[in-house]
Each structure stands twice: as structure tokens, then as C-alpha cells.
CSV table of C-alpha atoms in Angstrom, one decimal:
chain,number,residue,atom,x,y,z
A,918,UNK,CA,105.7,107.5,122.7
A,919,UNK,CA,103.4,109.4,125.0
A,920,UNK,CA,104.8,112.6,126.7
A,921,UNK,CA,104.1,112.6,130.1
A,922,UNK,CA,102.5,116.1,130.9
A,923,UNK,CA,100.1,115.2,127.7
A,924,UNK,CA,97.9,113.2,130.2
A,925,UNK,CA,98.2,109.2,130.3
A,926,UNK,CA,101.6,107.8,130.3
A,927,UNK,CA,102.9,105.1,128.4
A,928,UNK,CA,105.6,102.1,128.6
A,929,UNK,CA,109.1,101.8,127.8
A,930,UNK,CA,110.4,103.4,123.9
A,931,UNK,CA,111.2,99.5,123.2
A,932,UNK,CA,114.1,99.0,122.2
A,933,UNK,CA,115.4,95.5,122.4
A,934,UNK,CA,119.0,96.0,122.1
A,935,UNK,CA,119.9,92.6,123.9
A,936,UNK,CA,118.3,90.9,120.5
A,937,UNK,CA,120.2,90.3,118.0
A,938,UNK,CA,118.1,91.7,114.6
A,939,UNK,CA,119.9,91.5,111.1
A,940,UNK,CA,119.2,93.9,108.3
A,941,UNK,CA,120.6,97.0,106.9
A,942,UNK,CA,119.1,100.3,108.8
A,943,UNK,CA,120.1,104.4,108.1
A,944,UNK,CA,121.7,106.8,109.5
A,945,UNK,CA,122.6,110.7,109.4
A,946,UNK,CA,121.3,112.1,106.4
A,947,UNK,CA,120.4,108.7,104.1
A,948,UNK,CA,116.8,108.6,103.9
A,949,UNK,CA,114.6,105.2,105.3
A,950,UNK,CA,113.0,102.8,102.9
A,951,UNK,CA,109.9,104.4,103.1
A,952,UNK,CA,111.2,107.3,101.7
A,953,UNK,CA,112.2,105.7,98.4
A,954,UNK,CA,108.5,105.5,96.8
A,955,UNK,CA,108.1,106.9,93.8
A,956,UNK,CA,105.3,108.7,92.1
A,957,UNK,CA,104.9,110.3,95.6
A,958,UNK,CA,101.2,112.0,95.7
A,959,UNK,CA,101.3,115.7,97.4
A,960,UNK,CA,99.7,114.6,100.9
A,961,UNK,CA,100.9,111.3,101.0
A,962,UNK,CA,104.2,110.7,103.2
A,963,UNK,CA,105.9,106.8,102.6
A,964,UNK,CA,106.3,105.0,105.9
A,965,UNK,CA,108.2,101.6,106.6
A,966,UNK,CA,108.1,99.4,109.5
A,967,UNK,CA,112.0,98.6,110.1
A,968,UNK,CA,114.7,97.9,112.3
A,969,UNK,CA,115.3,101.9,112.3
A,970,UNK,CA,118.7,103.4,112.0
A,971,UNK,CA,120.2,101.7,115.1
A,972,UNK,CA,119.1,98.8,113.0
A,973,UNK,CA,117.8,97.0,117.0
A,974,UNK,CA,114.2,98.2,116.6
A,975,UNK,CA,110.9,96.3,116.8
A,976,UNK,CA,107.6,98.1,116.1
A,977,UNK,CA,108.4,101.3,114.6
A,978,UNK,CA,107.6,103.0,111.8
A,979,UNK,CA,109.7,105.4,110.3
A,980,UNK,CA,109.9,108.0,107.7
A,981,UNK,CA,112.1,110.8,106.6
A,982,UNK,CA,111.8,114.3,106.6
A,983,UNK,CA,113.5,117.6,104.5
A,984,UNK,CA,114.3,120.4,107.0
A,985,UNK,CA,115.1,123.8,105.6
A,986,UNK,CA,116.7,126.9,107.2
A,987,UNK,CA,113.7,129.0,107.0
A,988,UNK,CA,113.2,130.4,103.8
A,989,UNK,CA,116.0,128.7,102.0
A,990,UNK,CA,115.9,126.1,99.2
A,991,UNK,CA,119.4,125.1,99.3
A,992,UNK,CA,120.3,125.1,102.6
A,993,UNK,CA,118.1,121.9,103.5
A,994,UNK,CA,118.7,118.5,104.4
A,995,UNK,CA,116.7,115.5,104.4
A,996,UNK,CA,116.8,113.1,107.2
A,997,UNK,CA,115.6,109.6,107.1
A,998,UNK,CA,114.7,107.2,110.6
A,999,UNK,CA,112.4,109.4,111.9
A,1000,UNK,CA,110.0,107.7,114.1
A,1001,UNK,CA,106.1,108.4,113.6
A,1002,UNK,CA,104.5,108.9,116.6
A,1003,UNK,CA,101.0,109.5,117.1
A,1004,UNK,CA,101.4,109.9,120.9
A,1005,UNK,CA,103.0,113.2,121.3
A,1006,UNK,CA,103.5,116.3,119.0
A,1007,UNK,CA,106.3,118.4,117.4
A,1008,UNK,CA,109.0,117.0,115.4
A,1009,UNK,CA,112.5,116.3,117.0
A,1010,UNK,CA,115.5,115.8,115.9
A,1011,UNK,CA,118.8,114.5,116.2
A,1012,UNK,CA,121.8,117.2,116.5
A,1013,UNK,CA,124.2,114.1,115.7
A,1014,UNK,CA,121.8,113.6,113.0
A,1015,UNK,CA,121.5,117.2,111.4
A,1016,UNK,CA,123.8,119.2,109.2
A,1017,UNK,CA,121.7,122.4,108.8
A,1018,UNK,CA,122.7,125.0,110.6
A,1019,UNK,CA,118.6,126.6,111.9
A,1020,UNK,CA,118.4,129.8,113.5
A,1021,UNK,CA,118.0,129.8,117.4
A,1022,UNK,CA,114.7,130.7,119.1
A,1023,UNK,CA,115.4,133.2,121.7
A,1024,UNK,CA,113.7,135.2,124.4
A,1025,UNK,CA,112.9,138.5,124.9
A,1026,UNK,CA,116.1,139.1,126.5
A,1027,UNK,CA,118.0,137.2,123.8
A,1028,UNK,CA,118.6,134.2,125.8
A,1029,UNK,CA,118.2,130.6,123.9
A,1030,UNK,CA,115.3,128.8,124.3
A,1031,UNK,CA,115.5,124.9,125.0
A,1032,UNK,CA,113.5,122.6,126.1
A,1033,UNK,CA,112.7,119.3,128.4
A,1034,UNK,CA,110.0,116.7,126.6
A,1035,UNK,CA,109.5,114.3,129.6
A,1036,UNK,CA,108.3,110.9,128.2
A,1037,UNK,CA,107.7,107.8,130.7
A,1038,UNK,CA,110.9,106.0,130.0
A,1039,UNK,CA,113.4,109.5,130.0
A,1040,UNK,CA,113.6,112.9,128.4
A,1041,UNK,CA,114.8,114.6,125.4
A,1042,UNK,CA,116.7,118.0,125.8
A,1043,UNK,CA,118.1,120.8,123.5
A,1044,UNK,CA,117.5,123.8,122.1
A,1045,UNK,CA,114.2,125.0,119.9
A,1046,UNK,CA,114.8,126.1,116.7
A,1047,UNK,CA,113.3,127.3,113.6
A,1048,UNK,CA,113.1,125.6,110.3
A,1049,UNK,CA,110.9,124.8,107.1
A,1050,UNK,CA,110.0,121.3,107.6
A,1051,UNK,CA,109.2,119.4,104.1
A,1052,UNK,CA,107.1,116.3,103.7
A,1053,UNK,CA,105.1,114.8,100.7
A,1054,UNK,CA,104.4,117.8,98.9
A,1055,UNK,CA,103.7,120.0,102.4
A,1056,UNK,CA,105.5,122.4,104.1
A,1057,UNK,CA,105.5,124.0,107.4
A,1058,UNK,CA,107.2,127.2,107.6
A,1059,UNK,CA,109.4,128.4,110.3
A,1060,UNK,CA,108.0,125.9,112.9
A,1061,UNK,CA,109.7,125.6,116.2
A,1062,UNK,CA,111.2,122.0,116.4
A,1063,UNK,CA,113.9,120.7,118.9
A,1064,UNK,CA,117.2,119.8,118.0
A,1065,UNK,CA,118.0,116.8,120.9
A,1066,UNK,CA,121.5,116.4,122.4
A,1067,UNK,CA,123.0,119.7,120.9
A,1068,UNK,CA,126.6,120.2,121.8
A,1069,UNK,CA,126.5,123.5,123.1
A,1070,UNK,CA,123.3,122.9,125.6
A,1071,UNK,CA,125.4,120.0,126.9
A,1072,UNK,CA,124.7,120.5,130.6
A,1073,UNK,CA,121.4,119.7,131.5
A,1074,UNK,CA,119.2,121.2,134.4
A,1075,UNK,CA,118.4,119.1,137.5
A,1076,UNK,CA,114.9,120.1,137.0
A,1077,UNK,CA,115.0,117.9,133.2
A,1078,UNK,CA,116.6,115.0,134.6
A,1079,UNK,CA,115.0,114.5,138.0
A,1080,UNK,CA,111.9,113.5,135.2
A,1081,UNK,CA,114.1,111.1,133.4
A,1082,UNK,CA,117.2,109.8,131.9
A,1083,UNK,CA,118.1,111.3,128.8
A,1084,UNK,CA,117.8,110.1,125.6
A,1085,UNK,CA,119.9,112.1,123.9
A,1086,UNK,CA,121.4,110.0,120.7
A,1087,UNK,CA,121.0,107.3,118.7
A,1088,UNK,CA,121.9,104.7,121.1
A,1089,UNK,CA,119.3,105.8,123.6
A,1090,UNK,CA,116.8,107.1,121.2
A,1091,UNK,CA,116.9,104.5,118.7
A,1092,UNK,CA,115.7,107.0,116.1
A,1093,UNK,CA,117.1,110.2,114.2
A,1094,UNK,CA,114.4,111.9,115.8
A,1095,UNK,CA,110.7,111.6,116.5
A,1096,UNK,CA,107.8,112.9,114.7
A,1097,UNK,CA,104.7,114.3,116.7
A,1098,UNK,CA,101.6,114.1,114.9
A,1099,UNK,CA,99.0,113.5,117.8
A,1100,UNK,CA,95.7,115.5,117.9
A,1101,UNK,CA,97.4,118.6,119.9
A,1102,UNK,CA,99.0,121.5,118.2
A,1103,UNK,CA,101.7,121.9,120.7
A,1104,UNK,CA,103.6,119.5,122.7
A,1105,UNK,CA,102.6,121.1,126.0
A,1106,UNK,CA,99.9,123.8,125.1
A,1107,UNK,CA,98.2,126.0,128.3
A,1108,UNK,CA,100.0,124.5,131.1
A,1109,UNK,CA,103.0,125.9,129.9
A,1110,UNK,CA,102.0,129.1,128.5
A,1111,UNK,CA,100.0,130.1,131.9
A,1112,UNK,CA,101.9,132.9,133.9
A,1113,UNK,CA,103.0,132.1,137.5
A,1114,UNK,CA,102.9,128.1,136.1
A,1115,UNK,CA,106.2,126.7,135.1
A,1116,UNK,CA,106.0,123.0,133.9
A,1117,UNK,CA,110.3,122.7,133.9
A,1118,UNK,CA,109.3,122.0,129.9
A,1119,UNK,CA,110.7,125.3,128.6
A,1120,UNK,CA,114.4,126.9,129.6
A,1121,UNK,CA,115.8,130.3,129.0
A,1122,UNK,CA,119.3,129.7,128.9
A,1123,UNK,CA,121.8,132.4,129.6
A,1124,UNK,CA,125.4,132.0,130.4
A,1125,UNK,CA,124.7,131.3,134.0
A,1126,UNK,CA,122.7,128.7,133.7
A,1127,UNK,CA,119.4,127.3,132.4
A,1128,UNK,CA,115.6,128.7,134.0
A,1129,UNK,CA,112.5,127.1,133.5
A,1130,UNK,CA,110.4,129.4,132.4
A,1131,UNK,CA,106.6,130.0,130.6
A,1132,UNK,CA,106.6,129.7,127.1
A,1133,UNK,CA,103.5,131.3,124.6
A,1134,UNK,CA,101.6,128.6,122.7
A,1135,UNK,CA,103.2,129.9,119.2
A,1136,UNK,CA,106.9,129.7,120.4
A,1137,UNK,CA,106.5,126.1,121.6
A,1138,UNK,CA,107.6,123.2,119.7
A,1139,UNK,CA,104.5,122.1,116.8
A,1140,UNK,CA,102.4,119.7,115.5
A,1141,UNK,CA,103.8,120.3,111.9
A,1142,UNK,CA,100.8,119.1,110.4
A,1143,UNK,CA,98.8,121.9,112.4
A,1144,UNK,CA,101.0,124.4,110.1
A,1145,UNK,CA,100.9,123.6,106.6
A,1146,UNK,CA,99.2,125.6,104.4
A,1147,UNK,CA,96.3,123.0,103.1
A,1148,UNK,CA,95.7,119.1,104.8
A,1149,UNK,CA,96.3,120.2,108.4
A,1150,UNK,CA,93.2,119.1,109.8
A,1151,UNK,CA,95.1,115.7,110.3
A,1152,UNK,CA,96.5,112.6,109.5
A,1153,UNK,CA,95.7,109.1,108.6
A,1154,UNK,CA,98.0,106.2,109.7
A,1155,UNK,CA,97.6,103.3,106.8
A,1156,UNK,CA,99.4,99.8,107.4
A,1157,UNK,CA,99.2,96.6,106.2
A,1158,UNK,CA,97.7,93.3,107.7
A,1159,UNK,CA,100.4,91.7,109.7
A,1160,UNK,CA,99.9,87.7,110.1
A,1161,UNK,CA,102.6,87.3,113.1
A,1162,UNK,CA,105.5,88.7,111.9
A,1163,UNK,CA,107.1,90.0,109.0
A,1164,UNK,CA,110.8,91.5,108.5
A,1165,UNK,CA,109.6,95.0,107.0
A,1166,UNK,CA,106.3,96.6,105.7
A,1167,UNK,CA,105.3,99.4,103.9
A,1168,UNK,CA,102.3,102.3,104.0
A,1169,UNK,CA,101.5,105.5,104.4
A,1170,UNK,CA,101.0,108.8,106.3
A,1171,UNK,CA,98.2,110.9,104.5
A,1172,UNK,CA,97.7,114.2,105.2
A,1173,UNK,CA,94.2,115.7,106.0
A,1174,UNK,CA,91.0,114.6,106.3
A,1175,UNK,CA,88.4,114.8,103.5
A,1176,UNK,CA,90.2,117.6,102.1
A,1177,UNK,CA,91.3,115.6,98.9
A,1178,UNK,CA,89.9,112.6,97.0
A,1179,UNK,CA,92.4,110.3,99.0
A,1180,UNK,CA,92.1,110.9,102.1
A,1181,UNK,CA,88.0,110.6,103.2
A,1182,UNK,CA,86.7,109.1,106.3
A,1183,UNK,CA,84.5,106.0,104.3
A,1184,UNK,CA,83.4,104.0,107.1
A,1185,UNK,CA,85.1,104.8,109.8
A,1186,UNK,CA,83.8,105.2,113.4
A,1187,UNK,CA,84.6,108.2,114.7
A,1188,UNK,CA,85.8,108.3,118.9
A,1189,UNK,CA,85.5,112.2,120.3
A,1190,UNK,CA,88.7,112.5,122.6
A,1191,UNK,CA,90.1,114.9,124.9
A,1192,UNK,CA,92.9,117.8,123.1
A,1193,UNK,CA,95.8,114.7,123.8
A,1194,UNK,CA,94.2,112.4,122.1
A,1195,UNK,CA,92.1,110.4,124.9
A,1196,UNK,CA,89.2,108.2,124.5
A,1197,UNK,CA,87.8,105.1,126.9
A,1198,UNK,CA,88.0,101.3,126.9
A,1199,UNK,CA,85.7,98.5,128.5
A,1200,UNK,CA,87.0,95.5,129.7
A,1201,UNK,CA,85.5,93.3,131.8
A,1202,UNK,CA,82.8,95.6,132.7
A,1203,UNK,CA,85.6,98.2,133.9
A,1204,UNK,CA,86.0,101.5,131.9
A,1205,UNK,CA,89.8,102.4,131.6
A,1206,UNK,CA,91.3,105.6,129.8
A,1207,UNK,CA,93.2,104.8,126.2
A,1208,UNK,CA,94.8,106.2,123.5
A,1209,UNK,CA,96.5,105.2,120.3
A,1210,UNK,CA,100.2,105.8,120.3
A,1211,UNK,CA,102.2,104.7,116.9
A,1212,UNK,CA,105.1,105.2,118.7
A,1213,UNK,CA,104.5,102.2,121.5
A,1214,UNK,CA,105.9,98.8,119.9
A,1215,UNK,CA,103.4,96.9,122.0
A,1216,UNK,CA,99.6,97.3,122.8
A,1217,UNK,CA,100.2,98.0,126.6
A,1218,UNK,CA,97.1,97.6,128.8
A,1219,UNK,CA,96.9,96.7,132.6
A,1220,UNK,CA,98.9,94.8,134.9
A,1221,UNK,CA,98.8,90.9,135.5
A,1222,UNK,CA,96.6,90.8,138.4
A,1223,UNK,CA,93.4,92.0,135.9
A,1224,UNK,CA,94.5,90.5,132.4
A,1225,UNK,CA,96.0,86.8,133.9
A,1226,UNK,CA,98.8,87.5,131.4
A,1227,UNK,CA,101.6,86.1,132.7
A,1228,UNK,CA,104.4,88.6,132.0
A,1229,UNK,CA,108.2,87.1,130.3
A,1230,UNK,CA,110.8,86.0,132.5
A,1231,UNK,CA,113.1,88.4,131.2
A,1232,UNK,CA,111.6,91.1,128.6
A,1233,UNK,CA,109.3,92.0,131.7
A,1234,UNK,CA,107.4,95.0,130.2
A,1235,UNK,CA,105.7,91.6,127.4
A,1236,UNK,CA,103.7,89.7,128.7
A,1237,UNK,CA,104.1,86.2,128.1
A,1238,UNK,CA,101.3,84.1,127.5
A,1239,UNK,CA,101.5,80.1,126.8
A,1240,UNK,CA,99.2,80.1,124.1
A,1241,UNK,CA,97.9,83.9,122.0
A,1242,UNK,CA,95.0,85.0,123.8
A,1243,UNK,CA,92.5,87.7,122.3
A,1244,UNK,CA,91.8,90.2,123.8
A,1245,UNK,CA,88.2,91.6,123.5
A,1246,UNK,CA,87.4,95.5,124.7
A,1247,UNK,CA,84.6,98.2,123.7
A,1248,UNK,CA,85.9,101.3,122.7
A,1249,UNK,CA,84.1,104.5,123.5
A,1250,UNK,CA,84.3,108.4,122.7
A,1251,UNK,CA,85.5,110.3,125.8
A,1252,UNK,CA,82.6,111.6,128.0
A,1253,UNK,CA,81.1,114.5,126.8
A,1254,UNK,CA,81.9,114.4,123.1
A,1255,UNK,CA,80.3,112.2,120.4
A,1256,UNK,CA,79.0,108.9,122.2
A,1257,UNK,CA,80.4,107.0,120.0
A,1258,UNK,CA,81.0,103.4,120.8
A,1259,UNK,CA,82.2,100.4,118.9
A,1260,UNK,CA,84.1,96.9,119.6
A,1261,UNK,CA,87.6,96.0,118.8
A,1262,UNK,CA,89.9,93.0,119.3
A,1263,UNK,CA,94.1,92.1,119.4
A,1264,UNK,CA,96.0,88.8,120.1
A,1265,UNK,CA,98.2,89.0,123.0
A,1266,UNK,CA,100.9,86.8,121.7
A,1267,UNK,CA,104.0,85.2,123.7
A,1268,UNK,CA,106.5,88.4,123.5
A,1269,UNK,CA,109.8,86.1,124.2
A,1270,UNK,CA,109.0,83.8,121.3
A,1271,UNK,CA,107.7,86.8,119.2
A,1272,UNK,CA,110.7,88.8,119.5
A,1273,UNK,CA,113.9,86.5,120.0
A,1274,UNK,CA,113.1,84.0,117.9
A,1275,UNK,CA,112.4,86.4,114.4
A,1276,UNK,CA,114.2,89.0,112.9
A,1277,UNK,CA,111.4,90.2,112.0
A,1278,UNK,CA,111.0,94.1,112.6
A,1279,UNK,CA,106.8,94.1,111.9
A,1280,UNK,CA,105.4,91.8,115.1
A,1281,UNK,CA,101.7,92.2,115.1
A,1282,UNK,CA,100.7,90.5,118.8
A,1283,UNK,CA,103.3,92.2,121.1
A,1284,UNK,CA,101.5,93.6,124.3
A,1285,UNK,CA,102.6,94.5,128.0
A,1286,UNK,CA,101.4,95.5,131.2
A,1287,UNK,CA,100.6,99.3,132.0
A,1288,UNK,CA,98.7,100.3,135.2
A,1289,UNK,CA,95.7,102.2,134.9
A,1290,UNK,CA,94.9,102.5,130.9
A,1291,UNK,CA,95.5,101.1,127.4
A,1292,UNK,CA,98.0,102.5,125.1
A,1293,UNK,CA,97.1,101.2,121.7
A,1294,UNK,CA,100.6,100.9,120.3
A,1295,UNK,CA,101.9,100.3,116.7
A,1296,UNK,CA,100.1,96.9,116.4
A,1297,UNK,CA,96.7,97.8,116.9
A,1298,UNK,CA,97.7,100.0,113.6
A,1299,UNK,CA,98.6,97.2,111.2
A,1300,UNK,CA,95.9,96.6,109.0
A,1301,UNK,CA,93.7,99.5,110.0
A,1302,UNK,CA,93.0,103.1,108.7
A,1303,UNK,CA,93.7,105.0,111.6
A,1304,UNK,CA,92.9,109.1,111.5
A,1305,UNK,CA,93.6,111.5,114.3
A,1306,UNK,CA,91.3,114.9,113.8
A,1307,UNK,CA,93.5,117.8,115.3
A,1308,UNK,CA,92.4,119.8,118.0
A,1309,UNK,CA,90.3,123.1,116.7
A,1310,UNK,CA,90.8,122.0,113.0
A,1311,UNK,CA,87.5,121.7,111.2
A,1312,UNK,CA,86.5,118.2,109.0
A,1313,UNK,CA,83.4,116.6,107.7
A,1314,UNK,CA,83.3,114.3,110.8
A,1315,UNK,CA,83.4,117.6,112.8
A,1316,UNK,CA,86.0,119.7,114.6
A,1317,UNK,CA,88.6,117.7,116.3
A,1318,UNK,CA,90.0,116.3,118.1
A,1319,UNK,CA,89.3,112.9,117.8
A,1320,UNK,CA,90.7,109.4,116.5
A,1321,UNK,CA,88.9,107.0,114.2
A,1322,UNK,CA,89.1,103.9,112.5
């Protein structure tokens, strides 16, 4: 899912609770299938596409991660349904989901910090704290994280939720929490560090009342791959092939890139992007702004009038096509980077019959109208190798950012 003040906005999260999906999904602390893999190699994080742990979820991948009260080895907890997202950064969590007590981040006048993250379809609020956060055999130490739907930051500010409804549990989230691995370091970055700029992102929260204020880049909420100690250069996404639909699949987040014998570039074309992640797309002769967002269940692109993709009757963010159409664009490094350029396809698929007629969690043709630019959601993932070069961090395609596949 694509924050809003990290440049192009995205669809709805996606979650189809009026269909009725079967199947067995987590909760609280009980780690997700993917994290039952054995033999688990140091940078490599298991990932399942799955119903998720409101078991209602289509397009999803999730994973689990340990969080630690910083400096501890006991007082950690690891928490499975975590949705991988590509399309914004910093880890989030559930409060209903987490039984860790983490220290509070405060200001200089010893007020707690929380926070707004405005996404398209609502916002996430609560407080930022610090923990050790655990994956594969990584570990970021004391990163900033927020902890959504906290008791005691129950009343939120006007200025969050003029940006959005909340999605403060498990009902509206339809995950224990989402994980941020996009190309930025920080969810937000300069605009909310800048003095005399206030975003309504970051809130010093006395007694009397929560303030929007300017928060430095190292106090914001991070990119935890930005902060381990080796393989934080960035990730790779792998999937499987997905022919239709399937009820669950398996793969894998790998951490870094060509910094271990597993996780090289091989063949891939490399797209230069902007710090969020950015690149372009042609189609039909018209160059659109895109991005690649694990954390859309559809590949959203356009509106009606340009595609002649009829959109469903009732799930009106699919579109609905009588028979699967591909869809043919030229992908391009943004303007000013790398130049380079390469073609890719996807099948547009009929979203009602994809999605109400399976029960199937992995749907590989689901797409939907979006004004103005493609979001590349989970779909356009499934049978690719898909790395995202983070912003500053040096690799042997160059520094990034940058996406490739």
C-alpha cells in the first residue's frame, strides 16, 4: 500500500470482506505459514501468499517478524500476518497484536511521539516506539516502528483523520501490521524533518492534546532493512508462477543485493527511480508514472475511458472484462537516471469471476482502474525476481534507488 505523501497514490488495501474465503489464517502472536520454513538461510525471510489473519484477504503476502525491547533477548515476541509491502516504508504494527511492552519515543520536552501514516484508502495512528526488530538472521536495532491503534493514544487529531478513516485493527487493516520495505529509508523523509513545514505526519502528544510537529530523519519511523548491520542495500521479492489462481503460495524476501552468493542481480534490467520508488510506463504512446507496490492486490492502472475495461458491477475498483485481455506497456527508468527501458506484459482478467467464484488467496490477473499512473501490485510479482535498490545504499548495479526485474 502506497503512503500518500510518498508521491503517487494507490487504490483501495483490498480487502474483500463481502466474499466468503475458507481456510485457516493467524492471529496475535502465532506466526504465518511462511514463517514455518525450515533450514532458514541468514538473509532469506519465508513469505506466503494467504488469506492473512482476518483469513478475508486476496493478494497479500505475508510474513512474520520477532520484535525485541531493545537490547533484550527475552523480552521478544514474534508476530506472524504481517503484510509485505513494497510501497511504503517502516514496519507497523498492531497494538491488539503485540505483547511486548517497547519503550516510548519522546520529545525533547518528554512528550510521546505518535504518528499519522496517510495511505489512499485511510490512515494508521499511534505512538512510535523503539524496538529490535528480528528477521532471517538480521536485526535492526532500536528502530523506530509504530504501534497502530494503541489504547492510550485513543483520541485521534482532526488533522489525522481529515486524511482518512482509520485503520486501526484487524478488521480494518486486515493484517497484524504492515512491513515497509520500499526504496526510502524513512516513511516521510525531508518534508517532515524541514523546520517551519509540518506534514500533520508526526504528533508531540502532551496531556492537552496532540501537535503536529517536525520530526528529524533518524527519529522517524524506518525502512528496517536500511538498518541492519550487513544486506541493507535492499531486498528482492521472489514468487512463484501463478496460472489463474491458486489457494496459497510460497517464496521469499532476500535481503541485499549482491552482497551474498544468493541474492545477485543475473539478468535483470535495472529501472533508475525517484527516492519513493518511481519509474515510467508507455501505453499507447502516452507516458504515465508507476511504481511496484507488493502491498496492492491488483495491478491498478488508469481509468475506463483510456483502457476500454469495463469495470464490475459491484467490486467497482476491478475491472471486469468479458474475455482476459493483455495488457502490453514499456517500462522506463525515471528521467534523469539510468535510461533504461524494457517491455512488460499482464492479463487483465474478469475480477468478479476471479474473486467470488475461488477461494483461492493467490489471483494472478486482478487489475483496477487508478487515474493518472500504474501501480504494479502483488500480481505483476508472481513469477518474477523483483529487487528494490534503497535510496543512498551502494550495489553492483549502482547506488539506489531503483527497482529491477
Amino acid at each position: 500500500m502506497r503512503a500518500t505523501y510518498l508521491s503517487s497514490i494507490y487504490l483501495a488495501l483490498g480487502i474483500f470482506s463481502s466474499v466468503a474465503i475458507l481456510g485457516c489464517g493467524s492471529s496475535g502472536t502465532t506466526s504465518s505459514p511462511a514463517s514455518q520454513v525450515s533450514n532458514q538461510v541468514s538473509n532469506v525471510q519465508p513469505i506466503a501468499v494467504n488469506q492473512g489473519p482476518a483469513s478475508n484477504y486476496v493478494d497479500g503476502a505475508f510474513t512474520s517478524v520477532t520484535i525485541c525491547v531493545p537490547g533484550s533477548t527475552t523480552s521478544c515476541q514474534t508476530i506472524g500476518g504481517i503484510l509485505v509491502d513494497t510501497g511504503s516504508s517502516g514496519l507497523r504494527i498492531l497494538s491488539s497484536a503485540l505483547t511486548v511492552s517497547l519503550p516510548q519515543q519522546i520529545d525533547a520536552g518528554g512528550h510521546a511521539i505518535s504518528e499519522c501514516a496517510a495511505f489512499a484508502d485511510g490512515v494508521t495512528w499511534g505512538p512510535v516506539q523503539k524496538a529490535d526488530v528480528k528477521m532471517a538472521g538480521e536485526v535492526a536495532s532500536s528502530l523506530p516502528v509504530q504501534v497502530i491503534g494503541a489504547s492510550n493514544f485513543s483520541t485521534i487529531p482532526t488533522a489525522c483523520t481529515a486524511q482518512g478513516a482509520p485503520e486501526d485493527d484487524l478488521g480494518s487493516l486486515g493484517a497484524n501490521g504492515l512491513l515497509g520495505i520500499g526504496q526510502a529509508v524513512q516513511d516521510c523523509g525531508l518534508s517532515c524533518s524541514e523546520s517551519g513545514f509540518v506534514q500533520n505526519t508526526y504528533f508531540s502528544c502532551p496531556a492537552s492534546g496532540c501537535i503536529a510537529i517536525t520530526q528529524s530523519l533518524a527519529q522517524q519511523v524506518q525502512n528496517p532493512v536500511a538498518s541492519f548491520a550487513t544486506d541493507n542495500n535492499g531486498v528482492i521479492v521472489e514468487l512463484p508462477t501463478v496460472s489463474g489462481s491458486e489457494a496459497t503460495v510460497n517464496g521469499s524476501l532476500i535481503f541485499g543485493i549482491g552482497t551474498q552468493s544468493n541474492n545477485g542481480l543475473g539478468g535483470a534490467t535495472v529501472f533508475g527511480t525517484d527516492p519513493f520508488g518511481d519509474f515510467t510506463t508507455t501505453y499507447k504512446a502516452v507516458l504515465y508514472q508507476s511504481f511496484l507496490d507488493s502491498g496492492s492486490n491488483g495491478i491498478y492502472f488508469l481509468n475506463t475511458s483510456v483502457t476500454a475495461l469495463p469495470v464490475c458491477t459491484d467490486l467497482t475498483f476491478l475491472y471486469c472484462p468479458t474475455a482476459a485481455q493483455t495488457i502490453n506497456v514499456v517500462n522506463t527508468a525515471q528521467p534523469g537516471t539510468n535510461g533504461a527501458t524494457a517491455p512488460a506484459s499482464f492479463i487483465a482478467g474478469n475480477g468478479d469471476a476471479l474473486v467470488k467464484t475461488s477461494n483461492n488467496a493467490a489471483v494472478s490477473d486482478l487489475t483496477g482502474p487508478q487515474p493518472g499512473n500504474f501501480d504494479f501490485g502483488l500480481p505483476f510479482f508472481f513469477g518474477r525476481n523483483v529487487y528494490l535498490g534503497i535510496t543512498g545504499k551502494s550495489t553492483p548495479a549502482g547506488t539506489g534507488p531503483f527497482t529491477a526485474y
